[in-house]
Structure formats: structure tokens, C-alpha cells
PDB file of C-alpha atoms in Angstrom:
ATOM      1  CA  ASP A 272     138.695  94.648  82.473  1.00 65.00           C
ATOM      2  CA  ALA A 273     142.109  93.513  81.359  1.00 72.00           C
ATOM      3  CA  ASP A 274     145.145  95.650  82.216  1.00 91.00           C
ATOM      4  CA  VAL A 275     146.342  95.490  78.606  1.00 95.00           C
ATOM      5  CA  THR A 276     143.665  95.293  75.920  1.00 96.00           C
ATOM      6  CA  GLN A 277     144.333  94.409  72.327  1.00 97.00           C
ATOM      7  CA  THR A 278     141.899  94.747  69.448  1.00 97.00           C
ATOM      8  CA  PRO A 279     141.024  92.902  67.339  1.00 97.00           C
ATOM      9  CA  ARG A 280     141.530  89.450  68.868  1.00 96.00           C
ATOM     10  CA  ASN A 281     141.443  87.840  65.459  1.00 97.00           C
ATOM     11  CA  ARG A 282     141.547  89.291  61.973  1.00 97.00           C
ATOM     12  CA  ILE A 283     141.645  87.846  58.494  1.00 97.00           C
ATOM     13  CA  THR A 284     142.630  90.159  55.688  1.00 96.00           C
ATOM     14  CA  LYS A 285     143.917  90.114  52.153  1.00 97.00           C
ATOM     15  CA  THR A 286     147.301  90.920  50.713  1.00 97.00           C
ATOM     16  CA  GLY A 287     147.785  94.641  50.184  1.00 97.00           C
ATOM     17  CA  LYS A 288     145.259  95.791  52.768  1.00 97.00           C
ATOM     18  CA  ARG A 289     146.135  98.241  55.517  1.00 96.00           C
ATOM     19  CA  ILE A 290     145.699  96.823  58.996  1.00 97.00           C
ATOM     20  CA  MET A 291     145.891  98.460  62.408  1.00 98.00           C
ATOM     21  CA  LEU A 292     146.226  96.575  65.654  1.00 98.00           C
ATOM     22  CA  GLU A 293     145.417  98.589  68.722  1.00 98.00           C
ATOM     23  CA  CYS A 294     146.638  98.356  72.279  1.00 98.00           C
ATOM     24  CA  SER A 295     145.483 100.229  75.344  1.00 97.00           C
ATOM     25  CA  GLN A 296     146.543  99.837  78.967  1.00 96.00           C
ATOM     26  CA  THR A 297     145.302 100.858  82.374  1.00 94.00           C
ATOM     27  CA  LYS A 298     148.486 100.106  84.310  1.00 90.00           C
ATOM     28  CA  GLY A 299     149.934 103.587  83.948  1.00 90.00           C
ATOM     29  CA  HIS A 300     153.107 102.150  82.471  1.00 90.00           C
ATOM     30  CA  ASP A 301     155.368 104.301  80.347  1.00 90.00           C
ATOM     31  CA  ARG A 302     156.939 101.499  78.351  1.00 92.00           C
ATOM     32  CA  MET A 303     155.007  99.741  75.631  1.00 95.00           C
ATOM     33  CA  TYR A 304     156.113  97.035  73.212  1.00 96.00           C
ATOM     34  CA  TRP A 305     154.877  95.166  70.157  1.00 98.00           C
ATOM     35  CA  TYR A 306     156.045  91.587  69.683  1.00 98.00           C
ATOM     36  CA  ARG A 307     155.320  89.052  66.990  1.00 98.00           C
ATOM     37  CA  GLN A 308     155.088  85.291  67.691  1.00 97.00           C
ATOM     38  CA  ASP A 309     155.786  82.688  65.036  1.00 96.00           C
ATOM     39  CA  PRO A 310     156.031  78.907  65.521  1.00 91.00           C
ATOM     40  CA  GLY A 311     159.600  77.848  66.153  1.00 91.00           C
ATOM     41  CA  LEU A 312     160.805  81.431  66.494  1.00 93.00           C
ATOM     42  CA  GLY A 313     159.348  82.540  69.797  1.00 94.00           C
ATOM     43  CA  LEU A 314     158.499  86.201  70.236  1.00 96.00           C
ATOM     44  CA  ARG A 315     160.424  88.871  68.388  1.00 96.00           C
ATOM     45  CA  LEU A 316     160.339  92.608  69.060  1.00 96.00           C
ATOM     46  CA  ILE A 317     158.866  94.855  66.381  1.00 97.00           C
ATOM     47  CA  TYR A 318     158.776  98.301  68.029  1.00 97.00           C
ATOM     48  CA  TYR A 319     158.886  99.790  71.489  1.00 95.00           C
ATOM     49  CA  SER A 320     158.144 103.163  73.042  1.00 95.00           C
ATOM     50  CA  PHE A 321     158.963 104.840  76.326  1.00 91.00           C
ATOM     51  CA  ASP A 322     156.661 107.825  75.850  1.00 89.00           C
ATOM     52  CA  VAL A 323     154.682 109.563  73.122  1.00 92.00           C
ATOM     53  CA  LYS A 324     157.841 111.159  71.709  1.00 92.00           C
ATOM     54  CA  ASP A 325     160.024 108.078  71.980  1.00 93.00           C
ATOM     55  CA  ILE A 326     159.607 105.362  69.320  1.00 95.00           C
ATOM     56  CA  ASN A 327     162.276 102.758  68.696  1.00 95.00           C
ATOM     57  CA  LYS A 328     162.663  99.974  66.167  1.00 95.00           C
ATOM     58  CA  GLY A 329     163.048  96.420  67.297  1.00 94.00           C
ATOM     59  CA  GLU A 330     164.697  93.556  65.448  1.00 92.00           C
ATOM     60  CA  ILE A 331     161.948  93.083  62.828  1.00 96.00           C
ATOM     61  CA  SER A 332     160.427  96.509  62.143  1.00 96.00           C
ATOM     62  CA  ASP A 333     160.423  96.353  58.335  1.00 95.00           C
ATOM     63  CA  GLY A 334     156.885  96.463  56.962  1.00 95.00           C
ATOM     64  CA  TYR A 335     155.452  97.846  60.198  1.00 97.00           C
ATOM     65  CA  SER A 336     154.853 101.269  61.705  1.00 97.00           C
ATOM     66  CA  VAL A 337     153.595 102.366  65.109  1.00 97.00           C
ATOM     67  CA  SER A 338     151.903 105.309  66.741  1.00 97.00           C
ATOM     68  CA  ARG A 339     151.919 106.223  70.414  1.00 96.00           C
ATOM     69  CA  GLN A 340     148.790 108.332  70.579  1.00 92.00           C
ATOM     70  CA  ALA A 341     148.890 108.729  74.345  1.00 94.00           C
ATOM     71  CA  GLN A 342     150.663 107.188  77.277  1.00 93.00           C
ATOM     72  CA  ALA A 343     148.032 104.479  77.375  1.00 95.00           C
ATOM     73  CA  LYS A 344     147.699 103.749  73.655  1.00 97.00           C
ATOM     74  CA  PHE A 345     150.153 102.165  71.241  1.00 98.00           C
ATOM     75  CA  SER A 346     149.010 100.981  67.825  1.00 98.00           C
ATOM     76  CA  LEU A 347     150.754  98.840  65.226  1.00 98.00           C
ATOM     77  CA  SER A 348     150.083  99.284  61.515  1.00 98.00           C
ATOM     78  CA  LEU A 349     150.778  97.146  58.510  1.00 96.00           C
ATOM     79  CA  GLU A 350     150.578  99.550  55.573  1.00 92.00           C
ATOM     80  CA  SER A 351     150.288  96.830  52.954  1.00 95.00           C
ATOM     81  CA  ALA A 352     149.867  93.410  54.508  1.00 96.00           C
ATOM     82  CA  ILE A 353     151.632  90.399  53.027  1.00 96.00           C
ATOM     83  CA  PRO A 354     151.143  86.680  53.801  1.00 97.00           C
ATOM     84  CA  ASN A 355     154.397  86.328  55.751  1.00 96.00           C
ATOM     85  CA  GLN A 356     153.027  88.832  58.261  1.00 97.00           C
ATOM     86  CA  THR A 357     150.542  86.167  59.320  1.00 97.00           C
ATOM     87  CA  ALA A 358     151.339  85.741  63.003  1.00 97.00           C
ATOM     88  CA  LEU A 359     150.206  86.257  66.584  1.00 98.00           C
ATOM     89  CA  TYR A 360     150.910  89.801  67.733  1.00 98.00           C
ATOM     90  CA  PHE A 361     151.356  90.821  71.352  1.00 98.00           C
ATOM     91  CA  CYS A 362     151.340  94.194  72.987  1.00 97.00           C
ATOM     92  CA  ALA A 363     153.125  94.442  76.336  1.00 96.00           C
ATOM     93  CA  THR A 364     153.751  97.126  78.917  1.00 94.00           C
ATOM     94  CA  ALA A 365     156.309  97.638  81.651  1.00 90.00           C
ATOM     95  CA  GLY A 366     156.814 100.050  84.484  1.00 82.00           C
ATOM     96  CA  LEU A 367     160.045 101.672  85.584  1.00 72.00           C
ATOM     97  CA  ALA A 368     160.615  99.868  88.847  1.00 64.00           C
ATOM     98  CA  GLY A 369     162.257  96.589  89.666  1.00 60.00           C
ATOM     99  CA  ALA A 370     162.666  93.993  86.969  1.00 62.00           C
ATOM    100  CA  ASN A 371     160.381  95.864  84.573  1.00 71.00           C
ATOM    101  CA  VAL A 372     158.298  92.743  84.281  1.00 86.00           C
ATOM    102  CA  LEU A 373     156.254  92.809  81.097  1.00 90.00           C
ATOM    103  CA  THR A 374     152.467  92.598  81.259  1.00 91.00           C
ATOM    104  CA  PHE A 375     151.069  91.174  78.042  1.00 95.00           C
ATOM    105  CA  GLY A 376     147.793  91.647  76.257  1.00 96.00           C
ATOM    106  CA  ALA A 377     145.816  88.619  75.089  1.00 95.00           C
ATOM    107  CA  GLY A 378     147.276  88.741  71.591  1.00 97.00           C
ATOM    108  CA  SER A 379     145.894  89.538  68.139  1.00 97.00           C
ATOM    109  CA  ARG A 380     145.954  86.747  65.604  1.00 97.00           C
ATOM    110  CA  LEU A 381     146.365  88.137  62.106  1.00 98.00           C
ATOM    111  CA  THR A 382     145.959  86.050  58.972  1.00 97.00           C
ATOM    112  CA  VAL A 383     146.915  87.565  55.637  1.00 97.00           C
ATOM    113  CA  LEU A 384     145.574  85.674  52.637  1.00 96.00           C
TER     114      LEU A 384
ATOM    115  CA  ALA B 234     173.322  90.595  70.642  1.00 79.00           C
ATOM    116  CA  GLN B 235     172.031  88.148  73.157  1.00 87.00           C
ATOM    117  CA  THR B 236     170.449  84.873  72.116  1.00 93.00           C
ATOM    118  CA  VAL B 237     168.284  82.406  73.998  1.00 97.00           C
ATOM    119  CA  THR B 238     168.113  78.732  73.037  1.00 97.00           C
ATOM    120  CA  GLN B 239     165.496  76.221  74.071  1.00 97.00           C
ATOM    121  CA  SER B 240     166.638  72.908  72.659  1.00 96.00           C
ATOM    122  CA  GLN B 241     163.515  70.910  73.485  1.00 97.00           C
ATOM    123  CA  PRO B 242     160.653  71.660  71.073  1.00 96.00           C
ATOM    124  CA  GLU B 243     158.346  69.332  73.015  1.00 97.00           C
ATOM    125  CA  MET B 244     158.336  67.574  76.372  1.00 98.00           C
ATOM    126  CA  SER B 245     155.881  65.206  78.024  1.00 98.00           C
ATOM    127  CA  VAL B 246     155.356  64.453  81.686  1.00 98.00           C
ATOM    128  CA  GLN B 247     153.030  62.220  83.627  1.00 98.00           C
ATOM    129  CA  GLU B 248     150.680  63.957  86.023  1.00 98.00           C
ATOM    130  CA  ALA B 249     152.266  64.312  89.504  1.00 97.00           C
ATOM    131  CA  GLU B 250     155.759  63.719  88.121  1.00 98.00           C
ATOM    132  CA  THR B 251     158.613  66.222  87.758  1.00 98.00           C
ATOM    133  CA  VAL B 252     159.858  67.687  84.511  1.00 98.00           C
ATOM    134  CA  THR B 253     162.749  69.984  83.653  1.00 98.00           C
ATOM    135  CA  LEU B 254     162.758  72.382  80.705  1.00 98.00           C
ATOM    136  CA  SER B 255     166.126  73.536  79.416  1.00 98.00           C
ATOM    137  CA  CYS B 256     167.281  77.000  78.434  1.00 98.00           C
ATOM    138  CA  THR B 257     170.700  78.342  77.560  1.00 98.00           C
ATOM    139  CA  TYR B 258     171.630  81.876  76.637  1.00 97.00           C
ATOM    140  CA  ASP B 259     174.548  83.771  75.270  1.00 96.00           C
ATOM    141  CA  THR B 260     175.651  87.118  76.666  1.00 94.00           C
ATOM    142  CA  SER B 261     178.789  89.018  77.563  1.00 92.00           C
ATOM    143  CA  GLU B 262     177.003  90.963  80.308  1.00 91.00           C
ATOM    144  CA  SER B 263     177.332  90.209  83.996  1.00 90.00           C
ATOM    145  CA  ASP B 264     174.027  91.611  85.230  1.00 90.00           C
ATOM    146  CA  TYR B 265     170.707  90.727  83.675  1.00 93.00           C
ATOM    147  CA  TYR B 266     167.341  89.145  84.354  1.00 94.00           C
ATOM    148  CA  LEU B 267     166.038  85.791  83.203  1.00 96.00           C
ATOM    149  CA  PHE B 268     162.400  84.806  82.986  1.00 96.00           C
ATOM    150  CA  TRP B 269     160.149  81.864  82.279  1.00 98.00           C
ATOM    151  CA  TYR B 270     156.762  82.618  80.735  1.00 97.00           C
ATOM    152  CA  LYS B 271     153.891  80.202  80.270  1.00 97.00           C
ATOM    153  CA  GLN B 272     151.489  80.392  77.335  1.00 97.00           C
ATOM    154  CA  PRO B 273     148.435  78.135  77.724  1.00 96.00           C
ATOM    155  CA  PRO B 274     145.991  77.525  74.858  1.00 93.00           C
ATOM    156  CA  SER B 275     144.266  80.791  75.783  1.00 93.00           C
ATOM    157  CA  ARG B 276     147.372  82.522  74.291  1.00 94.00           C
ATOM    158  CA  GLN B 277     147.865  84.671  77.376  1.00 94.00           C
ATOM    159  CA  MET B 278     151.513  85.138  78.368  1.00 95.00           C
ATOM    160  CA  ILE B 279     151.888  84.466  82.083  1.00 95.00           C
ATOM    161  CA  LEU B 280     155.046  85.112  84.088  1.00 95.00           C
ATOM    162  CA  VAL B 281     156.090  81.944  85.904  1.00 97.00           C
ATOM    163  CA  ILE B 282     159.343  82.905  87.562  1.00 96.00           C
ATOM    164  CA  ARG B 283     162.235  85.328  87.282  1.00 94.00           C
ATOM    165  CA  GLN B 284     165.882  85.312  88.324  1.00 95.00           C
ATOM    166  CA  GLU B 285     168.290  88.176  88.856  1.00 92.00           C
ATOM    167  CA  ALA B 286     171.751  87.211  87.656  1.00 93.00           C
ATOM    168  CA  TYR B 287     173.514  88.748  90.659  1.00 91.00           C
ATOM    169  CA  LYS B 288     171.605  86.441  92.995  1.00 89.00           C
ATOM    170  CA  GLN B 289     173.220  83.047  93.468  1.00 86.00           C
ATOM    171  CA  GLN B 290     170.150  81.564  95.095  1.00 93.00           C
ATOM    172  CA  ASN B 291     167.800  79.852  92.684  1.00 95.00           C
ATOM    173  CA  ALA B 292     164.323  81.359  92.455  1.00 95.00           C
ATOM    174  CA  THR B 293     161.306  79.303  93.484  1.00 96.00           C
ATOM    175  CA  GLU B 294     157.574  79.870  93.132  1.00 94.00           C
ATOM    176  CA  ASN B 295     155.516  77.093  94.672  1.00 96.00           C
ATOM    177  CA  ARG B 296     155.946  74.039  92.382  1.00 97.00           C
ATOM    178  CA  PHE B 297     158.219  75.936  90.002  1.00 98.00           C
ATOM    179  CA  SER B 298     161.928  76.348  90.569  1.00 97.00           C
ATOM    180  CA  VAL B 299     164.940  77.159  88.461  1.00 98.00           C
ATOM    181  CA  ASN B 300     168.472  75.858  88.254  1.00 97.00           C
ATOM    182  CA  PHE B 301     170.529  78.932  87.382  1.00 97.00           C
ATOM    183  CA  GLN B 302     174.099  78.156  86.354  1.00 96.00           C
ATOM    184  CA  LYS B 303     175.639  81.513  85.524  1.00 95.00           C
ATOM    185  CA  ALA B 304     179.016  80.267  84.367  1.00 95.00           C
ATOM    186  CA  ALA B 305     177.394  77.739  82.079  1.00 96.00           C
ATOM    187  CA  LYS B 306     174.763  80.283  80.978  1.00 97.00           C
ATOM    188  CA  SER B 307     172.028  77.819  81.734  1.00 97.00           C
ATOM    189  CA  PHE B 308     168.597  78.512  83.202  1.00 97.00           C
ATOM    190  CA  SER B 309     166.380  75.446  83.466  1.00 98.00           C
ATOM    191  CA  LEU B 310     162.848  75.316  84.843  1.00 98.00           C
ATOM    192  CA  LYS B 311     161.749  72.456  87.083  1.00 98.00           C
ATOM    193  CA  ILE B 312     158.060  71.770  87.526  1.00 98.00           C
ATOM    194  CA  SER B 313     157.271  69.476  90.432  1.00 98.00           C
ATOM    195  CA  ASP B 314     154.039  67.550  90.954  1.00 98.00           C
ATOM    196  CA  SER B 315     152.930  68.346  87.411  1.00 98.00           C
ATOM    197  CA  GLN B 316     149.271  69.158  86.922  1.00 97.00           C
ATOM    198  CA  LEU B 317     147.070  69.088  83.839  1.00 97.00           C
ATOM    199  CA  GLY B 318     146.903  72.872  84.007  1.00 97.00           C
ATOM    200  CA  ASP B 319     150.663  73.052  83.483  1.00 98.00           C
ATOM    201  CA  ALA B 320     150.217  71.971  79.866  1.00 98.00           C
ATOM    202  CA  ALA B 321     151.321  74.961  77.807  1.00 98.00           C
ATOM    203  CA  MET B 322     154.091  76.472  75.734  1.00 98.00           C
ATOM    204  CA  TYR B 323     156.944  77.698  77.947  1.00 98.00           C
ATOM    205  CA  PHE B 324     159.262  80.491  76.900  1.00 98.00           C
ATOM    206  CA  CYS B 325     162.607  81.381  78.396  1.00 98.00           C
ATOM    207  CA  ALA B 326     163.553  85.062  78.111  1.00 96.00           C
ATOM    208  CA  TYR B 327     166.549  87.305  78.782  1.00 96.00           C
ATOM    209  CA  ARG B 328     166.592  90.977  79.655  1.00 93.00           C
ATOM    210  CA  SER B 329     169.708  93.089  79.573  1.00 89.00           C
ATOM    211  CA  LEU B 330     170.328  95.658  82.285  1.00 84.00           C
ATOM    212  CA  VAL B 331     172.678  97.568  80.019  1.00 82.00           C
ATOM    213  CA  GLU B 332     171.001  97.863  76.655  1.00 81.00           C
ATOM    214  CA  TYR B 333     168.521 100.667  76.078  1.00 79.00           C
ATOM    215  CA  GLY B 334     164.948  99.533  76.018  1.00 76.00           C
ATOM    216  CA  ASN B 335     164.842  96.813  78.654  1.00 77.00           C
ATOM    217  CA  LYS B 336     163.722  94.504  75.891  1.00 86.00           C
ATOM    218  CA  LEU B 337     163.076  90.807  76.351  1.00 91.00           C
ATOM    219  CA  VAL B 338     164.805  88.315  74.071  1.00 94.00           C
ATOM    220  CA  PHE B 339     162.844  85.077  73.873  1.00 96.00           C
ATOM    221  CA  GLY B 340     163.715  81.502  73.080  1.00 97.00           C
ATOM    222  CA  ALA B 341     161.702  79.500  70.563  1.00 97.00           C
ATOM    223  CA  GLY B 342     159.607  77.839  73.239  1.00 97.00           C
ATOM    224  CA  THR B 343     158.974  74.319  74.557  1.00 98.00           C
ATOM    225  CA  ILE B 344     155.553  72.700  74.368  1.00 98.00           C
ATOM    226  CA  LEU B 345     154.817  70.797  77.567  1.00 98.00           C
ATOM    227  CA  ARG B 346     152.219  68.018  77.455  1.00 98.00           C
ATOM    228  CA  VAL B 347     150.892  66.563  80.681  1.00 98.00           C
ATOM    229  CA  LYS B 348     149.492  63.038  80.601  1.00 97.00           C
ATOM    230  CA  SER B 349     146.819  61.886  83.014  1.00 94.00           C
TER     231      SER B 349
END
């Protein structure tokens, strides 16, 4: 099994629908992140969390919310999806030691029609 | 805020040849980490190499090496003996050692095509 698991892998939805992307990890890492990838823009940080009581906004948090249900689970929600939220979403985790190298999930491709 | 610039949207290299991908960054900090990530068609983000800014020696990992020029704020990736499996999107990333969050700031990416 993958260290960082994202579900769903792919999702097509309609404007105005509520969508949740889920992330779970088996690495025992405290730090979890949600990034969004768009062509020509690279990856941009949406939210990050250092524990269940610590949630922080990234550079593009508008239109998104997150929940850290447990140390191992970090979900991203789009309350009312819009077409410009069509993107590839990545969950990542990091430990406390060393360079805090991020371990990424396989990504969730979301298409909002 | 820090920024990372990858000025080459696409690069091509012949199999077995060497290619260099460019990355520049802007920061006022003296200590930080720099990374190169590879994203093949599978979408998985794979760490290629990392560099600590306080280390003058350039990092190497097998066929991958970097040219870290701290004063110029440049961090290029050299791939030697290119292989078909090197074809991917490559992202340069910066991580502050000062800012809360240990967040990565990514460049826009460079698509590398490898010709057989």
C-alpha cells in the first residue's frame, strides 16, 4: 500500500456541487499539506496542518476548507465547486526531522463542468 | 515572499546525452533548502535531489547533479546519460528554514522530452 493515499483518483462533477478529497497516510508524519497543480503555475499551497488542532491557510485557500480528522487523515472540501477549481490536487506529508522532505500522494484530478 | 522561476517550459535531449534544466529563486534568507522533483506521466511526485544552502558542495545522486550558485540564486539540474525514463515534468522548489510551516514554493515546471 502507498504511504500517502488519496481518494478519489479522478472525479468529474458539476458546478455548485460539494466535493471532498480525502488523504490518509501511514508514515506517522505530523505535517500534512494540500497543493493544487495547474499548467504553467506549478504547485500552489492550499492548506497545511501540523496536528489535529493546527490548521493554516496557504496562498490560495479561498473556496476551500479542510479537516484534520486524525493525525493520519486530512481532507479537502470544495463547498460549491466552480470550473476554475478544475485541477490536479496533491496531498503531501512531512516528518519533523532533517529536511522535512515531502512525501506526495498520487494526486486527485478534479474536473468541474 | 519567495519565488521560484523556471524559464524553460520545455526541453528536449537525445538519449545518452546531457541536459541542464534551469531554476532561479528569490529570497532574502541565508539558510534554506532547494529541491528538484520529477513528475512522470503517472503524476507521482518523486524527489530527485535536494541541496542545503549552507553546503557549498553541489549535491549529486547518480546521473543527477546540481549546480548551486548561492550568490546568483541559481539552482540548475544536470541529467547525464539521459534515459527514456527521464522524460517527465521537473519542478524546482524552495523551502524556507525561517517561515512557519516548512512549506515548499514551486516553480512552474519544465517538461523534459527524451528522444531515442
